[in-house]
mmCIF file of C-alpha atoms and ligand atoms in Angstrom:
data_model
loop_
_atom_site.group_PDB
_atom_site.id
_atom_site.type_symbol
_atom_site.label_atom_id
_atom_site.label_comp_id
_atom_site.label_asym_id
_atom_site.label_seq_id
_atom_site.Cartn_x
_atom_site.Cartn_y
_atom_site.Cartn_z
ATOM 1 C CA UNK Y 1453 0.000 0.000 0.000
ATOM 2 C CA UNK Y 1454 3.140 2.339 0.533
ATOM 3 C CA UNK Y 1455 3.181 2.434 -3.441
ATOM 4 C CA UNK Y 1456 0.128 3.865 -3.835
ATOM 5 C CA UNK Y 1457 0.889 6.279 -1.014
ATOM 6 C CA UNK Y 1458 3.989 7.677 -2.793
ATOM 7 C CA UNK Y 1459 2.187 8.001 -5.838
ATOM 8 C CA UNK Y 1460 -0.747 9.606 -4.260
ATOM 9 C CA UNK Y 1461 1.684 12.084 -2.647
ATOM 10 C CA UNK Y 1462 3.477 12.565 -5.986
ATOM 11 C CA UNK Y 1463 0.537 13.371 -8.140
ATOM 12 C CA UNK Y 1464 -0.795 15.235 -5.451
ATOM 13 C CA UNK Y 1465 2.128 17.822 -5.364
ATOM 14 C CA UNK Y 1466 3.006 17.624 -9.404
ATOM 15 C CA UNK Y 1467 1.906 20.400 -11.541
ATOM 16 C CA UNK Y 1468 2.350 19.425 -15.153
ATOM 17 C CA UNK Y 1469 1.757 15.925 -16.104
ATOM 18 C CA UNK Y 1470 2.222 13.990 -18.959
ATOM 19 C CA UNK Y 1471 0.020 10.845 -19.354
ATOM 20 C CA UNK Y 1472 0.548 7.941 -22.057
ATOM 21 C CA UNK Y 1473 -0.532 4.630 -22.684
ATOM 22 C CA UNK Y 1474 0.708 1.845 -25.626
ATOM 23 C CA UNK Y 1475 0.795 2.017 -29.483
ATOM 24 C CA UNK Y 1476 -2.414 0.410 -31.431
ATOM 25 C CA UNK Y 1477 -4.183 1.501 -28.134
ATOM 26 C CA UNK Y 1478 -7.186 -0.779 -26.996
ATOM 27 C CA UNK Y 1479 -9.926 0.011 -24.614
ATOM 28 C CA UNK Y 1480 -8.051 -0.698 -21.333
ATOM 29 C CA UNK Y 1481 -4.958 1.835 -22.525
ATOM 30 C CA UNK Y 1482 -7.686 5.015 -23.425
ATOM 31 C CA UNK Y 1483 -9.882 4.167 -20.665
ATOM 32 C CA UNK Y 1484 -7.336 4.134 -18.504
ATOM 33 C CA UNK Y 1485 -5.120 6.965 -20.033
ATOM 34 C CA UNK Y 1486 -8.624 9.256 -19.956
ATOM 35 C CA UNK Y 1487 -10.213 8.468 -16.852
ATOM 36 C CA UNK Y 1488 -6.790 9.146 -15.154
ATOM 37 C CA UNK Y 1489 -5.915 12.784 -16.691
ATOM 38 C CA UNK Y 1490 -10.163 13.907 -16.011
ATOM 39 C CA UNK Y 1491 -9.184 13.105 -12.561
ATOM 40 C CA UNK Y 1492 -5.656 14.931 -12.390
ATOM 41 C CA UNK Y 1493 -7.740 17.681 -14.592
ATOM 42 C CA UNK Y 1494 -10.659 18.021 -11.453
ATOM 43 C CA UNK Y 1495 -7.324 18.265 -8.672
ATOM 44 C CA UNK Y 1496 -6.427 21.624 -10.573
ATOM 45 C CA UNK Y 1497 -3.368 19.450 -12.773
ATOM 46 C CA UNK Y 1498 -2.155 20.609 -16.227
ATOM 47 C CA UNK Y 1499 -2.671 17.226 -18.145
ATOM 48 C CA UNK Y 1500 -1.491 16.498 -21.944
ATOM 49 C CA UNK Y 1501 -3.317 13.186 -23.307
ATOM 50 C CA UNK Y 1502 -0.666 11.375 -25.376
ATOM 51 C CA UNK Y 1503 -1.178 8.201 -27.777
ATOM 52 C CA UNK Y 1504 0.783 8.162 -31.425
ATOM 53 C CA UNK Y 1505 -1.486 5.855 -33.223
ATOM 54 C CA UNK Y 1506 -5.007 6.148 -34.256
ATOM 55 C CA UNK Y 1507 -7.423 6.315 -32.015
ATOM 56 C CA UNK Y 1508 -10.048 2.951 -33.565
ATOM 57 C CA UNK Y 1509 -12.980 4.749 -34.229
ATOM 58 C CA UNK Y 1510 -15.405 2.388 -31.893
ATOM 59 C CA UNK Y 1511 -13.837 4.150 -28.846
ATOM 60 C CA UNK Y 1512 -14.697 7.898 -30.681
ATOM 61 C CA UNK Y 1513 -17.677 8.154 -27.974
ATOM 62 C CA UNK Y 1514 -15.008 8.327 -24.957
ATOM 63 C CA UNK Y 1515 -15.310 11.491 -22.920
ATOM 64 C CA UNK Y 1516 -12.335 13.538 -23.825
ATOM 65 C CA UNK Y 1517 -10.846 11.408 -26.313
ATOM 66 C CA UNK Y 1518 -10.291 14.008 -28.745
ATOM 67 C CA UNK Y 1519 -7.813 15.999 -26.781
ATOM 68 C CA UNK Y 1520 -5.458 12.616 -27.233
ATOM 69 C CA UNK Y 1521 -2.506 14.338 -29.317
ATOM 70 C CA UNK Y 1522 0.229 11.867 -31.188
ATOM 71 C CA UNK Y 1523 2.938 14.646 -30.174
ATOM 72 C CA UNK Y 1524 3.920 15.533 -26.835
ATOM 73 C CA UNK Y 1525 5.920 18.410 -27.244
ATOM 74 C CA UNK Y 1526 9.195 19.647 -25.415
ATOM 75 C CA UNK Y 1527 9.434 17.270 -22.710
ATOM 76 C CA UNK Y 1528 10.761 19.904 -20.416
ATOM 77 C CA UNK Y 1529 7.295 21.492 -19.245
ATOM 78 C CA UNK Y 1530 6.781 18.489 -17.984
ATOM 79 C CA UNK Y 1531 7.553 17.092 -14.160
ATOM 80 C CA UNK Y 1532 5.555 13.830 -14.114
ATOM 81 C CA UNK Y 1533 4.878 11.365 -16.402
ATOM 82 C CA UNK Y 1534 1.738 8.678 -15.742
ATOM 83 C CA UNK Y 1535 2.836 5.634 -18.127
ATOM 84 C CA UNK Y 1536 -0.836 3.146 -18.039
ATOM 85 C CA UNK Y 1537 -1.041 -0.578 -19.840
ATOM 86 C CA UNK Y 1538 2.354 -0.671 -20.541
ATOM 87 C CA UNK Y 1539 4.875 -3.509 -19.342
ATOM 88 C CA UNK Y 1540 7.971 -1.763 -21.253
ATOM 89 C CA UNK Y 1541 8.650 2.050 -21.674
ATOM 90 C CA UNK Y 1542 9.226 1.001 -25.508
ATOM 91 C CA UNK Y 1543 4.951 -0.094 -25.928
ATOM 92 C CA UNK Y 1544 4.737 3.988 -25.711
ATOM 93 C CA UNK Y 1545 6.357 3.645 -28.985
ATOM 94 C CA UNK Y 1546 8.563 6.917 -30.769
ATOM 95 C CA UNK Y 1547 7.952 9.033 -27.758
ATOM 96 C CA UNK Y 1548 9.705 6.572 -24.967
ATOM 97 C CA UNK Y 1549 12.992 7.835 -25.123
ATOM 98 C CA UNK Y 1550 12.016 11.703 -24.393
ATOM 99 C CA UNK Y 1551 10.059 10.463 -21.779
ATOM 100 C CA UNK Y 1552 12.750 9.545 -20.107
ATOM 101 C CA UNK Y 1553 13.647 13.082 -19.998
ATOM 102 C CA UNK Y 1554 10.938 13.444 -17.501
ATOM 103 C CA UNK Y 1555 11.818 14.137 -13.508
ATOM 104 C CA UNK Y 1556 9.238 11.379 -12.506
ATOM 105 C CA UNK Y 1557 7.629 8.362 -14.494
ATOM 106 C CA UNK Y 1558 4.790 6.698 -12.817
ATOM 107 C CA UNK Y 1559 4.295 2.654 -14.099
ATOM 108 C CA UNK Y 1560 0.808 1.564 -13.357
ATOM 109 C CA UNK Y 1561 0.173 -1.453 -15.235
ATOM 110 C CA UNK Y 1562 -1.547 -4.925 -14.466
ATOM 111 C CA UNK Y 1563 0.959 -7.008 -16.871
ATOM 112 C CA UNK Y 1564 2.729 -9.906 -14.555
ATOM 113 C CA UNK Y 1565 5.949 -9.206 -16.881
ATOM 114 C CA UNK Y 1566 6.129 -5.472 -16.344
ATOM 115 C CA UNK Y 1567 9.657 -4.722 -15.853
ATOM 116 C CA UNK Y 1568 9.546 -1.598 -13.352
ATOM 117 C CA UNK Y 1569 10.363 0.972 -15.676
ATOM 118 C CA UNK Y 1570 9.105 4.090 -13.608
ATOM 119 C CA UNK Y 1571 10.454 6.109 -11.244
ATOM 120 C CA UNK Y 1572 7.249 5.143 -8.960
ATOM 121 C CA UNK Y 1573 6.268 1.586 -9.512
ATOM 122 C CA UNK Y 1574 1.714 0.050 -9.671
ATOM 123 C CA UNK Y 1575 1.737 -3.122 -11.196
ATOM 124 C CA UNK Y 1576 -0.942 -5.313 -9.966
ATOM 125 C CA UNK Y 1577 -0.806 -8.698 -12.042
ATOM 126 C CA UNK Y 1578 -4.354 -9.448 -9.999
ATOM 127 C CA UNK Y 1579 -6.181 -6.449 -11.447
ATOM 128 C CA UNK Y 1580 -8.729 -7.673 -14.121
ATOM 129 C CA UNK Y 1581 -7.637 -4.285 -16.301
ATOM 130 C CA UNK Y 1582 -5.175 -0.981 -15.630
ATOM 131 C CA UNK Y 1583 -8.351 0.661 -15.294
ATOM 132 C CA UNK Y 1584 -9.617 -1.488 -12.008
ATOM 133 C CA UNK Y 1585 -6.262 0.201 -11.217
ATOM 134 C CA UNK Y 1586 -6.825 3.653 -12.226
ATOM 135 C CA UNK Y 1587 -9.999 3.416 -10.192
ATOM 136 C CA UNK Y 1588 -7.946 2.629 -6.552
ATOM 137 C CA UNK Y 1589 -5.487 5.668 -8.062
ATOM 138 C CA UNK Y 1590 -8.758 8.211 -8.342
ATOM 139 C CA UNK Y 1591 -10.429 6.595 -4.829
ATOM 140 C CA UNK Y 1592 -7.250 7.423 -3.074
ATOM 141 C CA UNK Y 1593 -6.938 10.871 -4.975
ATOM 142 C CA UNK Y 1594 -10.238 11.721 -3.000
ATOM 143 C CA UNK Y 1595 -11.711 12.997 -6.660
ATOM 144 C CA UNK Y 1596 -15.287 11.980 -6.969
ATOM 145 C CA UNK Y 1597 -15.820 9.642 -9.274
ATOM 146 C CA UNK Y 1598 -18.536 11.014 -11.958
ATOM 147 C CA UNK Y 1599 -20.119 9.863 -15.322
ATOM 148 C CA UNK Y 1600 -17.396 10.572 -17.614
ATOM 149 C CA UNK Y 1601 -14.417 9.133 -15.528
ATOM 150 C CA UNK Y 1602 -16.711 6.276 -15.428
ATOM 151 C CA UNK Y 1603 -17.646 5.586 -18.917
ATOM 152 C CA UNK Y 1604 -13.738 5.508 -19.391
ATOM 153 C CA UNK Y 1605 -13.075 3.100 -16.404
ATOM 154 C CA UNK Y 1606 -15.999 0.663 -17.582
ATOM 155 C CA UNK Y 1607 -14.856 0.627 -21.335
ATOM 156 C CA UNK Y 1608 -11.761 -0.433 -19.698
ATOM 157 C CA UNK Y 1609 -12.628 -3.545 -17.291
ATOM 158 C CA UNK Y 1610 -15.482 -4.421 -20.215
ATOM 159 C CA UNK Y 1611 -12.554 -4.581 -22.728
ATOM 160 C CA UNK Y 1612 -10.038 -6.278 -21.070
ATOM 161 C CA UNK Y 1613 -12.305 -9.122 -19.690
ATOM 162 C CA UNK Y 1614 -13.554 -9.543 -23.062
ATOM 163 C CA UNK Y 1615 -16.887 -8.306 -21.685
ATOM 164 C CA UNK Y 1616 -16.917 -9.997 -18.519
ATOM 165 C CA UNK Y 1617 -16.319 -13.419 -19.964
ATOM 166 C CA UNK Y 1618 -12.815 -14.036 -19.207
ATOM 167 C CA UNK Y 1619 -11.403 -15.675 -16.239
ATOM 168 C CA UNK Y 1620 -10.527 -12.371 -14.689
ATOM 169 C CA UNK Y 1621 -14.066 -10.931 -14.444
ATOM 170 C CA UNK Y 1622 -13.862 -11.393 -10.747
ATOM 171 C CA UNK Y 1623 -15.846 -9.795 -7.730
ATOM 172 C CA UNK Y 1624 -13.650 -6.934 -7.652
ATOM 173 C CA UNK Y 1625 -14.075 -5.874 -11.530
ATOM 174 C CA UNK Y 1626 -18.189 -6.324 -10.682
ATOM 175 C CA UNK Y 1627 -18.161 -4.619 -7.502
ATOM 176 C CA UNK Y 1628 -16.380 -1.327 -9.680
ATOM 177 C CA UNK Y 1629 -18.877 -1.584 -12.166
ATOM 178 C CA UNK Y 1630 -21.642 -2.000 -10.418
ATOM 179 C CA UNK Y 1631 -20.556 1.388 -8.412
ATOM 180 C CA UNK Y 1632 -20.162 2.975 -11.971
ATOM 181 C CA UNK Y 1633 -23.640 2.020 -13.126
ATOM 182 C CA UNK Y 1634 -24.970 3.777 -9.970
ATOM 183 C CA UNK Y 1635 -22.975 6.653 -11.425
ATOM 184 C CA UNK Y 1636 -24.806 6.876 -14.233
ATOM 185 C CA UNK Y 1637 -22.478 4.600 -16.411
ATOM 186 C CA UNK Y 1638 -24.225 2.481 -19.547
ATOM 187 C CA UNK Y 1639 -23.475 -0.587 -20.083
ATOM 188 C CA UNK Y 1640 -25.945 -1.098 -23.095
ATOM 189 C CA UNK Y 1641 -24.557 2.223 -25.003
ATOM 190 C CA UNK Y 1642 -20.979 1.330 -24.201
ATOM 191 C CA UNK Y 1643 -21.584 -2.084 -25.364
ATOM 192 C CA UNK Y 1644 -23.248 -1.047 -28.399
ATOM 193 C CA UNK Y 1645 -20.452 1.721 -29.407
ATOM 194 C CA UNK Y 1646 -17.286 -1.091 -28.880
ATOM 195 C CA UNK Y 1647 -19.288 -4.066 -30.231
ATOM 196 C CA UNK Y 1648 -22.223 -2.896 -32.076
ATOM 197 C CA UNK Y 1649 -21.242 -0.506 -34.459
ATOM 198 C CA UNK Y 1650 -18.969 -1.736 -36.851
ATOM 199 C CA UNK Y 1651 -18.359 -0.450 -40.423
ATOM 200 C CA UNK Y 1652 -19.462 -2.530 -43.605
ATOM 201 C CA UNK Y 1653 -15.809 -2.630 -44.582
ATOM 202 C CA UNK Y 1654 -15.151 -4.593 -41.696
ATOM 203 C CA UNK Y 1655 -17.216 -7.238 -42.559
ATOM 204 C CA UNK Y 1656 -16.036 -7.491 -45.917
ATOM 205 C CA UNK Y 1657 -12.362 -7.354 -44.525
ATOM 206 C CA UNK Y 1658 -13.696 -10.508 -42.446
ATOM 207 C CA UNK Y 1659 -14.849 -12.378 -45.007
ATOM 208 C CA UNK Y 1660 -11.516 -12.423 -46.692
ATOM 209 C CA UNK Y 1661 -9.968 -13.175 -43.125
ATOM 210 C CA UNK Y 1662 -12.117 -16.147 -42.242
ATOM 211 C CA UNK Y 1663 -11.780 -17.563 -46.068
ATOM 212 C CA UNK Y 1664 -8.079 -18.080 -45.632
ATOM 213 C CA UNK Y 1665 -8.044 -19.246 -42.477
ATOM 214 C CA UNK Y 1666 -5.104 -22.016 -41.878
ATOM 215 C CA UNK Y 1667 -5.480 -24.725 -39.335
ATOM 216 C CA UNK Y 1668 -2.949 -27.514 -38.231
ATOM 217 C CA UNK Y 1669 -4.647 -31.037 -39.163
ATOM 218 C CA UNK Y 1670 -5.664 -31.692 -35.627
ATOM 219 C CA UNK Y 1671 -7.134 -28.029 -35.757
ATOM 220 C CA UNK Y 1672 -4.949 -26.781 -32.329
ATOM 221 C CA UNK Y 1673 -3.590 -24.110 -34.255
ATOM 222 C CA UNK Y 1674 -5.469 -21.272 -35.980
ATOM 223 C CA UNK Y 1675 -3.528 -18.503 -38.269
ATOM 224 C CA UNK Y 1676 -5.866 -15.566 -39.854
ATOM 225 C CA UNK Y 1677 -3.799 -13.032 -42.011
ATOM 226 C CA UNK Y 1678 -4.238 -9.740 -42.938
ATOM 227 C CA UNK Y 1679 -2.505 -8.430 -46.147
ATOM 228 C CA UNK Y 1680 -2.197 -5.269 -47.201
ATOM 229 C CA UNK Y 1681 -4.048 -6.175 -50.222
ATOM 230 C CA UNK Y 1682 -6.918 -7.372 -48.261
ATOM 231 C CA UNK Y 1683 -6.795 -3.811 -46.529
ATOM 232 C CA UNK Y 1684 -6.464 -1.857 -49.969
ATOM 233 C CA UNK Y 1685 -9.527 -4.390 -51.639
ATOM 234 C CA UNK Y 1686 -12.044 -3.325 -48.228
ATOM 235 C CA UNK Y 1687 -10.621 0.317 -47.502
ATOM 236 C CA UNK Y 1688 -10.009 -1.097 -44.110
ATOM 237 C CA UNK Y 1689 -6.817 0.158 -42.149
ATOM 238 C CA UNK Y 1690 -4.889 -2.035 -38.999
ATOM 239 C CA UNK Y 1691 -7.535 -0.241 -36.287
ATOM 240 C CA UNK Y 1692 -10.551 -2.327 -38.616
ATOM 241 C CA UNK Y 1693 -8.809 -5.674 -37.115
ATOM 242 C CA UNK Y 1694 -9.538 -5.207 -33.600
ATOM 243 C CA UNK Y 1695 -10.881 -8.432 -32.055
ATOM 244 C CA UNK Y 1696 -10.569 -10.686 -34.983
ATOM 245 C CA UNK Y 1697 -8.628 -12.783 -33.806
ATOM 246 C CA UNK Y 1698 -11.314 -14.200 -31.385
ATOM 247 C CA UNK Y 1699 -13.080 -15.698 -34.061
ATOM 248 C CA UNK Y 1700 -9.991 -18.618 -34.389
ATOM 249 C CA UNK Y 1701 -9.707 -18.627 -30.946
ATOM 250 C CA UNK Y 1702 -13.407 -19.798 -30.447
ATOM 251 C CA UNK Y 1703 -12.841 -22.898 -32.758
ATOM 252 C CA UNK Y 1704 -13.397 -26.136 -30.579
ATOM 253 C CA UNK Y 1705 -10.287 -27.405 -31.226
ATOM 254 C CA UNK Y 1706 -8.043 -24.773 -30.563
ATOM 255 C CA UNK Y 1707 -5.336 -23.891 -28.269
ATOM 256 C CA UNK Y 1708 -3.286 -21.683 -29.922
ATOM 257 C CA UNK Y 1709 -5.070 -18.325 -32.359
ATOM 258 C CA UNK Y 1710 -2.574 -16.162 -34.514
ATOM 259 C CA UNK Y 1711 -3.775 -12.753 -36.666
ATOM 260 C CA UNK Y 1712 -0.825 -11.274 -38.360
ATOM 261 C CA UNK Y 1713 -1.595 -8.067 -40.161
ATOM 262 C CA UNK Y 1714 0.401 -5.868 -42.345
ATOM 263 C CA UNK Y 1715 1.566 -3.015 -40.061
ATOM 264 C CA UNK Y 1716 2.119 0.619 -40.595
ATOM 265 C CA UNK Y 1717 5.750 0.862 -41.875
ATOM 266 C CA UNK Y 1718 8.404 1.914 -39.503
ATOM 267 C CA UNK Y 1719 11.556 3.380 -40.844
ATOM 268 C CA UNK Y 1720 10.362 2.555 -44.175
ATOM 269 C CA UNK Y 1721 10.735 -1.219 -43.291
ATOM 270 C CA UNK Y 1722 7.315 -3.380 -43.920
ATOM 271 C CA UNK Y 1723 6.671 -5.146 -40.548
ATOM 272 C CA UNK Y 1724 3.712 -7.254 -39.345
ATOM 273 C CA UNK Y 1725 2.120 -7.113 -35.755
ATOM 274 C CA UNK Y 1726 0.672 -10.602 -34.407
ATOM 275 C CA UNK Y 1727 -2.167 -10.806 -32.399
ATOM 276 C CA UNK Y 1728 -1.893 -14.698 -30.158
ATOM 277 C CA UNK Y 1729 -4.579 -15.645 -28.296
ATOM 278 C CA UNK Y 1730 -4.894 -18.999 -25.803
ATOM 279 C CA UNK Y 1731 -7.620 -20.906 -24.602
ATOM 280 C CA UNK Y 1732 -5.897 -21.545 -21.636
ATOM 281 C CA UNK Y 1733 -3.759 -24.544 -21.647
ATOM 282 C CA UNK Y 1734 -1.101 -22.728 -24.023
ATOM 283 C CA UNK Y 1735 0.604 -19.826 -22.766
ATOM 284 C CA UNK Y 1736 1.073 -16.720 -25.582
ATOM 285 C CA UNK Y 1737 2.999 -14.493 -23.645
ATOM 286 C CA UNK Y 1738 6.038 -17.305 -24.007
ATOM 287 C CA UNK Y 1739 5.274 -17.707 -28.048
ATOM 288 C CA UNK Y 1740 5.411 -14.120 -27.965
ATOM 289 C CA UNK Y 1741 8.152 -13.665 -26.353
ATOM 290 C CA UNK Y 1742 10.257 -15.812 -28.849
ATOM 291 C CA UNK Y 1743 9.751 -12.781 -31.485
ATOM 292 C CA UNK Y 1744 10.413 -10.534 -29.180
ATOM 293 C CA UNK Y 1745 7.179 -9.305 -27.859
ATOM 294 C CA UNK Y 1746 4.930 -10.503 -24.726
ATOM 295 C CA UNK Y 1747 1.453 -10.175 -22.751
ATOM 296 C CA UNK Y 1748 -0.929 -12.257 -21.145
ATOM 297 C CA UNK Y 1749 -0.763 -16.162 -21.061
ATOM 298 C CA UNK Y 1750 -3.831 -15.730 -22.489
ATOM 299 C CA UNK Y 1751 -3.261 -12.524 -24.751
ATOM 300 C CA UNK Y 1752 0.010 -11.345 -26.133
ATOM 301 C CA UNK Y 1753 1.554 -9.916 -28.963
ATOM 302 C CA UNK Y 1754 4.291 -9.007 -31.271
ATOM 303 C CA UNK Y 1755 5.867 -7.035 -34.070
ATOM 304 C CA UNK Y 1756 8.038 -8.398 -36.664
ATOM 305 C CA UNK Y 1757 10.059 -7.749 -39.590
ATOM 306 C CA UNK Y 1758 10.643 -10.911 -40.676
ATOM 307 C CA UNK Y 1759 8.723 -12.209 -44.379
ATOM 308 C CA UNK Y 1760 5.334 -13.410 -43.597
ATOM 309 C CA UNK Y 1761 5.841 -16.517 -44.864
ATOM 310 C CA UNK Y 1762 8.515 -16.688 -42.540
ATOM 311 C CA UNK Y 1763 6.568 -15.389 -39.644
ATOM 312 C CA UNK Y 1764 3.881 -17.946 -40.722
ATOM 313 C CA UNK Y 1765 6.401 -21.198 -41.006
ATOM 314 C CA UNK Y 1766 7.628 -20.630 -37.361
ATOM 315 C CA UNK Y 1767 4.277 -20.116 -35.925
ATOM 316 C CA UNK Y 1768 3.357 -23.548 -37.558
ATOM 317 C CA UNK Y 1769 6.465 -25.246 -36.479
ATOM 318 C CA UNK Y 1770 5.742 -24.229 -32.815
ATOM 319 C CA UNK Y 1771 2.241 -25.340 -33.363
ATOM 320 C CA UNK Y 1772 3.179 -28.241 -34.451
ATOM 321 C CA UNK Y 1773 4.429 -29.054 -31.000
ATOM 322 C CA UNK Y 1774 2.799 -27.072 -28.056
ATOM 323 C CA UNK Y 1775 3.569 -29.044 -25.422
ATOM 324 C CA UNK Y 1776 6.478 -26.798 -24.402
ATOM 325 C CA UNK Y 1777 3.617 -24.022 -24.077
ATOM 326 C CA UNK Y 1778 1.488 -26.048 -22.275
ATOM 327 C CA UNK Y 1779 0.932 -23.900 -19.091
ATOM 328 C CA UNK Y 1780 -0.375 -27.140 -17.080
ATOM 329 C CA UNK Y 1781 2.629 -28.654 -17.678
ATOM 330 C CA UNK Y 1782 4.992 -25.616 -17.122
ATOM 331 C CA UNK Y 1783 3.268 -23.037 -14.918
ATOM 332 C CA UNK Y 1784 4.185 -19.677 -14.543
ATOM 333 C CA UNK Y 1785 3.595 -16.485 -12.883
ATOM 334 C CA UNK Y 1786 2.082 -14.620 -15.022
ATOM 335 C CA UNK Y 1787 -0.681 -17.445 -15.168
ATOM 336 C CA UNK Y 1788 -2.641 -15.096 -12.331
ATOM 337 C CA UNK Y 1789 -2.805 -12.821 -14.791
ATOM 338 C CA UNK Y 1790 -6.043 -14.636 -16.212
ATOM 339 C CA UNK Y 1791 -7.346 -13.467 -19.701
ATOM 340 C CA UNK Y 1792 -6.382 -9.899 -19.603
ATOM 341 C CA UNK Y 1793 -5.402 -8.235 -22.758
HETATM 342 P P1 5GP O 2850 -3.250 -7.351 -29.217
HETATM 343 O O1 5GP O 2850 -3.132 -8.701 -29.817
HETATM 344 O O2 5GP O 2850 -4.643 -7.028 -28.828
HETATM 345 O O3 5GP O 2850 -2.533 -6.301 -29.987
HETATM 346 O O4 5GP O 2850 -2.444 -7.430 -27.857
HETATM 347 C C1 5GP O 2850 -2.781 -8.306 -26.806
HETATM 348 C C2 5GP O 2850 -1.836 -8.094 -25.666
HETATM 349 O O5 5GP O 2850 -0.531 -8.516 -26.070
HETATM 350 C C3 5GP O 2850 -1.652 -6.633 -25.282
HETATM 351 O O6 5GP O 2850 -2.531 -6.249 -24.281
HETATM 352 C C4 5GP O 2850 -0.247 -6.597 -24.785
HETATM 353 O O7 5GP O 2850 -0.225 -7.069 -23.457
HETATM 354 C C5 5GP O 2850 0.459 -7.623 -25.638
HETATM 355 N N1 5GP O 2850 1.144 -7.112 -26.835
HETATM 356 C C6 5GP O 2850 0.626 -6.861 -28.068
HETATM 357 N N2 5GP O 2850 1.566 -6.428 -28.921
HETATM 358 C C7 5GP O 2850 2.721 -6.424 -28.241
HETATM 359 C C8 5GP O 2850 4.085 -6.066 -28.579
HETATM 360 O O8 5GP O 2850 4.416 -5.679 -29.717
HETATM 361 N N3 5GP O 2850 4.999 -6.178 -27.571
HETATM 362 C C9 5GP O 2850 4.663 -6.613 -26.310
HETATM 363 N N4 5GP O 2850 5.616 -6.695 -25.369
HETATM 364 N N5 5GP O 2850 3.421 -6.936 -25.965
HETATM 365 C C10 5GP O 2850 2.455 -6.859 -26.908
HETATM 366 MN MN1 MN O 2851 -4.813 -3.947 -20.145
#
């Protein structure tokens, strides 16, 4: 509990504060990243929302989400800096290495593999989503919770326990959002913006997806892929992909789901983000980890410059055995984690 005193202290006495979440951000990282800075914003803070990829349109209805900027400015004015969902400095993405510019970094994240980056360390591997943690931050703040900080908070818990189906919808992420419903919080509308509103293109960009899905012969593995092509054919872009990979992970037979899509070049270099997700018995932060990346057992990811074809061979040749994955077999820590994203 000391932790959370510090940090209460800290943000109590800062003046200027930076707050950031990861790349490709979900609904965890901008519920988290928004309900936070209304909260600093309501103790009389100076707050600057930062994210430098698209915000996916389905989470347009947040409160405040258009004052997210993809530049953060001199990082001088700055003398705290609240990093949320992130288990490296380097899932910010470009801006990491001027944030280390800043006096103070604050780490609140709920990934078991967070490696303590800040200055002032939150990471809570037992907290369904960051923003079960951002609502202990903003209780022990003494800010009143209202609508708005709870829209984002909800969005965040919903998202992350794949709306409240995942092993980590537990009492605690209920008891939060039952508080927030009292608040004035929807749960239909917030359900029906993130789930219920999709384009046409998206649909269209599924169709392709599920037509070339790739299974290994016993069906434990599931690949979808994502070309650029396919993204050029449905005027879909990387943000239309969100969830799809759920669909292979739903198969009866499967223990291991892969999406790789065509990413947004860096340095000019084509490069391919993989979504893995597990049913359980496999664990995806350790595939992901062998490229490189990490997560959840359950949910994890990675980004890659390597050929797809490449990318796809390896995946296959580590389905082909997954009994070193097998989390039964060889548990590990982060196996509390349950199926956060
Ligand atoms: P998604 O597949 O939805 O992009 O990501 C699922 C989870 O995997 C994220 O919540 C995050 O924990 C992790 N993840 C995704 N991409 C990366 C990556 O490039 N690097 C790392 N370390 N983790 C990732
Ligand atoms: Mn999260």
């Amino acid at each position: 509990m000391w932790k959370m005193q510090q940090i209460i202290t800290h943000l109590k006495n800062s003046r200027n504060v930076l707050l950031a979440t990861h790349a490709r951000p979900d609904g965890d990282a901008l519920g988290s990243l928004l309900a936070m800075g209304l909260a600093l914003e309501a103790c009389g803070k100076k707050v600057t929302f930062y994210n430098e990829s698209p915000i996916p349109a389905a989470y347009g209805f947040l409160p405040a989400v258009g004052r997210i900027q993809a530049l953060m400015g001199s990082s001088d004015q700055y003398d705290t800096a609240v990093v949320l969902d992130c288990s490296t400095l380097d899932r910010v993405g470009k801006g990491a290495a001027a944030m280390l510019q800043i006096p103070t970094l604050i780490n609140i994240d709920h990934h078991a593999s967070n490696d303590g980056f800040g200055t002032l360390n939150l990471v809570t591997p037992a907290a369904s989503a960051t923003a079960e943690m951002v609502y202990g931050v903003i209780t022990a703040l003494g800010v009143p919770l209202d609508r708005d900080m709870g829209t984002c908070i909800y969005t965040g818990i919903s998202t992350d326990t794949g709306s409240f189906q995942f092993s980590n919808a537990g009492r605690s992420a209920f008891a939060i959002c039952e508080e927030l419903v009292g608040l004035g919080v929807q749960p239909d509308v917030i359900a029906r913006q993130i789930y219920g509103t999709f384009p046409l293109r998206r649909l269209r960009l599924l169709a392709l997806v599920l037509g070339g899905i790739e299974l290994t012969p016993g069906g434990e593995f599931a690949l979808m892929t994502v070309t650029e092509t396919m993204m050029a054919e449905t005027g879909t872009t990387p943000a239309d992909t969100d969830g799809m990979v759920n669909y292979a992970r739903g198969l009866e037979t499967v223990k291991l789901a892969a999406l790789i899509q065509a990413a947004e070049k860096k340095n000019g270099e084509a490069g391919f983000h993989v979504s893995l997700r597990a049913n359980g018995s496999v664990d995806a932060a350790a595939v992901a980890g062998l490229f490189g990346g990490g997560g959840h057992v359950p949910a994890a990811g990675f980004y890659t410059e390597l050929p797809l074809e490449e990318i796809k061979a390896r995946l296959f040749d580590i389905a082909g055995d997954l009994a070193p994955w097998e989390v039964t077999t060889h548990p590990l820590p982060e196996q509390a984690a349950g199926n956060q994203a």
